[in-house]
Amino acid sequence: MSVQSSGANKQKNRNYLFEISFLRAFACMAVVGVHVTATHYYANAQTWHWFTYFINQVGRFGTTIFAVLSGFLLFYQVRKRGFDTKKFITSRFSKILLPFLIWSFAYRYMVFHYDGLEFQGLGAELQRLLLGESFYHLYFIAIVVQFYFVFPLLQKIVRSKILMIVFALISLVISYKLFGFNPGVEGALGAFFASKTFMPIWLFYFAFGGVLAYFWEEIVGFATKRPWQMLVLALVVSAGAVVEYRITGQVSNRRLTNLINLPLLCIATIGMYPLLTKLTVIKKPLMVIGQYSMGIYLVHPMTLYLMVEYLPNSVWTVGNIPLLFLAVMVIGVVFIRLLQFIPLSGYVIPVPKIKKARPAQDASAEGRLRSA
């Protein structure tokens, strides 16, 4: 095989970014960890154990990483393929907005059915839908949808590495200034500006995703050559999070320290890819979780809700947390896999397709690990 042919095959293999799927898997597991431990907390007279509190607080990196990934995927596609307005609208509607609407109605129906809530009027229900308040995890999808409204303009302005850095710095200032923002406005609009659903609070994380997209080759080349150093960096960031919540108490996924922690943690996790995927027993589950992460994110709160409804309270012990976590993940994966046999299921839960012909990239990753 010629050098040119080999290079072409390697580029083809990069159509699916396995490091990003790896990062997505960790974000997904972190979010599920937060919600499993929170469910344990409410099922046990609202008391924390040090282990469940640790998982709950450290896991709060997860949602913010998803914001980074959302920005990355949009900017990376524009960088590689350009921007097609019609394709952007149809793709975002079918892959994000439509599943968001379907699951919002599903969760609202579930709450009506089990909690006996009454319909609060069309206006109130529409407001709840738009703010992602149909259930506790859907607010993040509402944030992403808001970013979609500004992205077509952003991608026209941010078309180079320098402009991306400028945009990231401006976004950093905006996200910093809006921490604890109180607009002083009454009514629904003021509540929206002050809520966690207000997208500009999250703007830096979308922007950092753009930085990852425009500097992808440089970041991957640097980080994956230093997997052990990246592992240490991830542990240091995590230890810092432990110190923070021990000092300040419960922390938010929008806390100011995340403006520093998240870029470091994302780069560190990407760099650990060739190290943590050497073993098939680790690699395959992480790749499946990464591929199904959107579906798991949408499904897992319903799984937990039904588990609380039908399982005895004696199940919700600290010792059972790992098993409950595993059960939620497995149920999510199995449900998504079965759903894929149904026509048009991609409009309910979108699942990205993994390209074949992976060997060249695997060899490259293993080579980077051996040289580290």
XYZ file of C-alpha atoms in Angstrom:
372
model
C 0.000 0.000 0.000
C 1.378 3.439 -0.912
C 1.980 6.171 1.658
C -0.694 8.296 -0.026
C -3.229 5.483 0.180
C -2.414 4.854 3.834
C -2.844 8.535 4.655
C -6.178 8.613 2.877
C -7.433 5.624 4.844
C -6.301 7.203 8.105
C -8.178 10.402 7.270
C -11.260 8.349 6.464
C -11.028 6.681 9.865
C -11.084 10.122 11.495
C -14.617 10.729 10.231
C -15.708 9.329 13.585
C -13.792 10.939 16.443
C -13.386 8.168 18.974
C -11.790 10.463 21.540
C -14.947 12.584 21.493
C -17.121 9.492 21.950
C -14.851 8.565 24.857
C -15.348 12.021 26.425
C -19.098 11.755 25.822
C -19.158 8.422 27.673
C -17.575 9.953 30.755
C -20.000 12.886 30.658
C -22.922 10.479 30.388
C -21.749 8.338 33.303
C -21.178 11.460 35.414
C -24.734 12.710 34.798
C -26.239 9.302 35.579
C -24.101 9.126 38.726
C -25.485 12.476 39.901
C -29.077 11.382 39.384
C -28.673 7.894 40.871
C -27.165 9.344 44.054
C -29.788 12.123 44.192
C -32.516 9.478 43.912
C -30.839 7.543 46.738
C -30.810 10.758 48.787
C -34.549 11.365 48.387
C -35.379 7.680 48.922
C -33.503 7.668 52.241
C -35.068 10.532 54.193
C -32.810 13.084 52.472
C -29.555 12.002 54.060
C -26.169 11.795 52.354
C -23.422 9.221 52.778
C -19.888 10.410 52.036
C -19.692 8.052 49.037
C -22.978 9.150 47.439
C -22.148 12.798 48.141
C -18.766 12.369 46.444
C -20.315 10.838 43.311
C -23.050 13.472 43.247
C -20.682 16.419 43.498
C -17.841 15.238 41.257
C -20.382 14.016 38.710
C -21.586 17.584 38.204
C -18.884 18.027 35.592
C -21.013 15.878 33.268
C -23.689 18.298 32.042
C -21.119 21.023 31.418
C -18.994 18.615 29.361
C -22.084 17.962 27.225
C -22.222 21.726 26.538
C -18.588 21.588 25.391
C -19.393 18.622 23.149
C -22.409 20.406 21.649
C -20.243 23.363 20.690
C -17.492 21.110 19.406
C -19.704 19.112 17.055
C -21.269 22.218 15.505
C -18.015 24.085 14.946
C -16.158 20.976 13.803
C -18.765 20.246 11.120
C -18.585 23.832 9.879
C -14.808 23.700 9.823
C -14.746 20.452 7.834
C -17.835 20.755 5.616
C -19.002 24.349 5.707
C -22.462 25.495 6.738
C -25.693 24.632 4.964
C -28.640 26.472 6.524
C -31.294 24.044 5.284
C -29.308 20.984 6.390
C -28.590 22.592 9.759
C -32.271 23.285 10.426
C -33.499 19.848 9.342
C -30.698 18.047 11.187
C -31.171 19.931 14.458
C -34.936 19.548 14.263
C -34.812 15.771 13.702
C -31.900 14.990 16.046
C -32.519 17.368 18.944
C -35.722 19.396 18.846
C -38.110 16.584 17.930
C -36.702 14.133 20.547
C -36.844 16.988 23.075
C -40.537 17.560 22.373
C -41.371 13.847 22.391
C -39.620 13.212 25.701
C -41.003 16.387 27.259
C -44.527 15.146 26.617
C -43.587 11.620 27.781
C -42.185 12.880 31.087
C -45.071 15.254 31.623
C -47.532 12.417 31.065
C -45.577 10.222 33.486
C -45.779 12.890 36.192
C -49.500 13.415 35.560
C -50.084 9.666 35.768
C -48.062 8.820 38.878
C -48.177 12.072 40.862
C -51.759 12.963 40.018
C -50.913 16.500 38.916
C -53.501 18.532 37.069
C -53.117 20.347 33.756
C -52.035 23.893 34.611
C -53.305 25.604 31.489
C -51.875 25.920 28.007
C -49.767 28.993 28.776
C -48.147 27.507 31.882
C -47.503 24.181 30.189
C -45.996 25.877 27.137
C -43.703 27.921 29.370
C -42.667 24.768 31.178
C -41.936 23.098 27.850
C -39.845 25.973 26.486
C -37.780 26.189 29.676
C -37.136 22.443 29.679
C -38.999 22.028 32.958
C -41.083 19.021 31.913
C -38.568 17.024 33.948
C -35.406 17.915 35.811
C -32.851 16.984 33.115
C -34.523 18.509 30.055
C -33.423 22.067 30.845
C -30.073 21.321 29.220
C -31.707 20.449 25.888
C -33.539 23.787 26.074
C -30.157 25.500 26.530
C -28.721 23.730 23.484
C -31.742 24.743 21.397
C -31.157 28.389 22.388
C -27.562 28.082 21.182
C -28.840 26.805 17.835
C -30.615 30.125 17.300
C -27.361 32.108 17.537
C -25.032 29.584 15.912
C -25.858 30.422 12.257
C -24.664 33.987 12.933
C -21.690 32.893 15.030
C -20.355 30.549 12.371
C -20.296 33.451 9.891
C -18.207 35.559 12.258
C -15.946 32.879 13.753
C -14.142 31.381 10.783
C -10.511 31.159 11.932
C -8.452 30.020 14.886
C -7.721 33.569 15.990
C -11.386 34.588 15.868
C -12.311 31.437 17.787
C -9.891 32.371 20.569
C -11.336 35.897 20.654
C -14.876 34.483 20.827
C -13.856 32.114 23.641
C -12.326 34.971 25.656
C -15.417 37.157 25.201
C -17.604 34.190 26.183
C -15.459 33.613 29.263
C -16.125 37.168 30.419
C -19.870 36.820 29.706
C -20.199 33.524 31.593
C -18.163 34.940 34.493
C -20.214 38.131 34.721
C -23.528 36.269 34.538
C -22.728 33.982 37.477
C -25.524 34.570 39.992
C -27.143 37.000 37.557
C -30.231 38.832 38.853
C -31.826 40.937 36.086
C -34.173 42.773 38.412
C -37.052 42.030 36.063
C -40.382 40.742 37.321
C -42.472 37.985 35.804
C -41.682 35.046 33.546
C -38.981 36.918 31.593
C -37.072 37.838 34.739
C -37.356 34.275 36.023
C -35.941 33.017 32.730
C -32.968 35.420 32.814
C -32.165 34.350 36.377
C -32.620 30.621 35.719
C -30.065 27.967 34.861
C -31.773 27.647 31.463
C -30.502 31.077 30.344
C -28.015 30.093 27.634
C -25.461 32.958 27.924
C -24.475 31.600 31.355
C -23.199 28.527 29.500
C -21.726 30.389 26.523
C -18.081 29.791 27.420
C -18.528 26.021 27.393
C -20.000 26.085 23.881
C -17.150 28.405 22.868
C -14.517 26.108 24.352
C -16.056 23.323 22.275
C -15.312 25.535 19.289
C -11.698 25.913 20.439
C -11.429 22.122 20.606
C -12.850 21.903 17.081
C -10.458 24.413 15.536
C -7.380 23.135 17.391
C -8.406 19.473 17.356
C -5.301 18.011 15.703
C -2.943 20.007 17.919
C -4.814 19.143 21.140
C -5.134 15.425 20.322
C -1.486 15.253 19.234
C -0.334 16.890 22.473
C -2.649 15.144 24.929
C -2.578 11.569 23.625
C 1.214 11.546 23.686
C 1.041 12.159 27.437
C -1.688 9.805 28.711
C -0.197 9.309 32.154
C 0.266 13.045 32.664
C -3.325 13.557 31.520
C -4.516 10.962 34.029
C -2.717 12.853 36.803
C -4.274 16.117 35.583
C -7.774 14.591 35.670
C -7.162 13.330 39.219
C -5.896 16.742 40.329
C -8.986 18.500 38.912
C -11.223 15.929 40.603
C -9.374 16.333 43.904
C -9.829 20.092 43.621
C -13.569 19.546 43.179
C -13.622 17.462 46.370
C -11.819 20.211 48.308
C -14.261 22.763 46.912
C -17.437 20.980 47.946
C -15.956 20.065 51.335
C -15.309 23.758 51.971
C -18.309 25.404 50.321
C -20.933 22.664 50.518
C -23.032 21.613 47.530
C -21.728 22.933 44.215
C -23.472 23.738 40.948
C -22.538 22.489 37.491
C -22.263 26.192 36.592
C -19.858 27.133 39.400
C -17.098 29.609 38.555
C -14.288 27.098 39.055
C -15.648 25.140 36.081
C -14.443 27.942 33.817
C -10.972 26.555 34.561
C -11.765 22.962 35.484
C -13.730 22.016 32.365
C -11.118 22.866 29.717
C -8.455 21.024 31.724
C -10.696 18.017 32.371
C -11.815 17.728 28.741
C -8.246 17.815 27.423
C -7.126 15.365 30.110
C -9.915 12.895 29.279
C -9.136 13.084 25.555
C -5.482 12.412 26.368
C -6.357 9.337 28.437
C -8.074 7.678 25.476
C -5.109 5.501 24.325
C -4.394 4.543 27.947
C -7.873 3.569 29.140
C -8.878 1.821 25.919
C -5.976 -0.631 25.832
C -8.251 -3.216 27.466
C -11.254 -4.357 25.430
C -13.267 -4.840 28.630
C -13.013 -1.068 29.180
C -12.958 0.141 25.601
C -16.096 -1.536 24.259
C -18.483 -0.449 27.055
C -17.193 3.117 26.864
C -17.671 3.243 23.104
C -21.231 1.914 23.444
C -22.037 4.439 26.180
C -20.522 7.223 24.088
C -22.561 6.221 21.051
C -25.800 5.916 23.053
C -25.143 8.861 25.385
C -27.942 11.071 24.038
C -30.457 8.255 24.482
C -29.195 7.355 27.936
C -29.435 11.015 28.925
C -33.050 11.168 27.783
C -34.137 7.807 29.224
C -32.348 7.383 32.548
C -34.511 9.728 34.707
C -37.615 7.791 33.655
C -35.855 4.561 34.583
C -34.978 5.959 38.005
C -38.497 7.313 38.512
C -40.052 3.916 37.784
C -37.473 2.148 39.945
C -38.487 4.330 42.881
C -42.149 3.620 42.170
C -41.827 -0.169 41.971
C -38.749 -1.178 43.971
C -38.862 -1.362 47.777
C -37.028 1.298 49.770
C -34.721 -1.386 51.126
C -33.058 -1.518 47.685
C -31.817 2.070 47.997
C -28.773 1.429 50.179
C -25.268 2.800 49.775
C -23.947 -0.686 49.087
C -26.376 -1.053 46.181
C -25.430 2.229 44.478
C -22.941 0.602 42.038
C -25.540 -2.045 41.115
C -28.289 0.560 40.709
C -25.996 2.657 38.539
C -25.139 -0.364 36.406
C -28.812 -1.317 36.130
C -29.771 2.165 34.906
C -26.988 2.122 32.299
C -27.820 -1.386 31.055
C -31.554 -0.656 30.877
C -30.808 2.476 28.877
C -28.536 0.675 26.407
C -30.950 -2.263 25.969
C -33.928 0.050 25.505
C -32.109 2.098 22.855
C -30.865 -1.014 21.080
C -34.398 -2.471 20.917
C -35.837 0.868 19.839
C -33.507 0.880 16.839
C -35.452 -2.017 15.332
C -38.498 0.255 15.054
C -38.753 2.391 11.889
C -38.157 6.129 12.397
C -36.832 5.508 15.917
C -34.038 7.986 15.194
C -36.599 10.774 15.647
C -37.162 9.553 19.215
C -33.553 8.828 20.153
C -30.801 9.756 17.685
C -27.814 7.387 17.625
C -24.670 8.357 15.687
C -23.236 5.719 13.383
C -19.675 4.525 13.930
C -17.633 4.291 10.760
C -15.775 1.071 10.079
C -12.129 0.601 9.097
C -10.714 1.517 12.483
C -7.331 -0.390 12.537
C -5.124 2.458 11.294
C -6.369 4.818 13.971
C -6.055 2.179 16.702
C -2.475 1.564 15.640
C -1.815 5.298 15.754
C -3.272 5.607 19.276
C -1.275 2.625 20.522
C 1.854 4.090 18.973
C 1.286 7.363 20.813
C 0.890 5.438 24.067
C 4.104 3.457 23.560
C 6.025 6.629 22.780
C 4.688 8.414 25.874
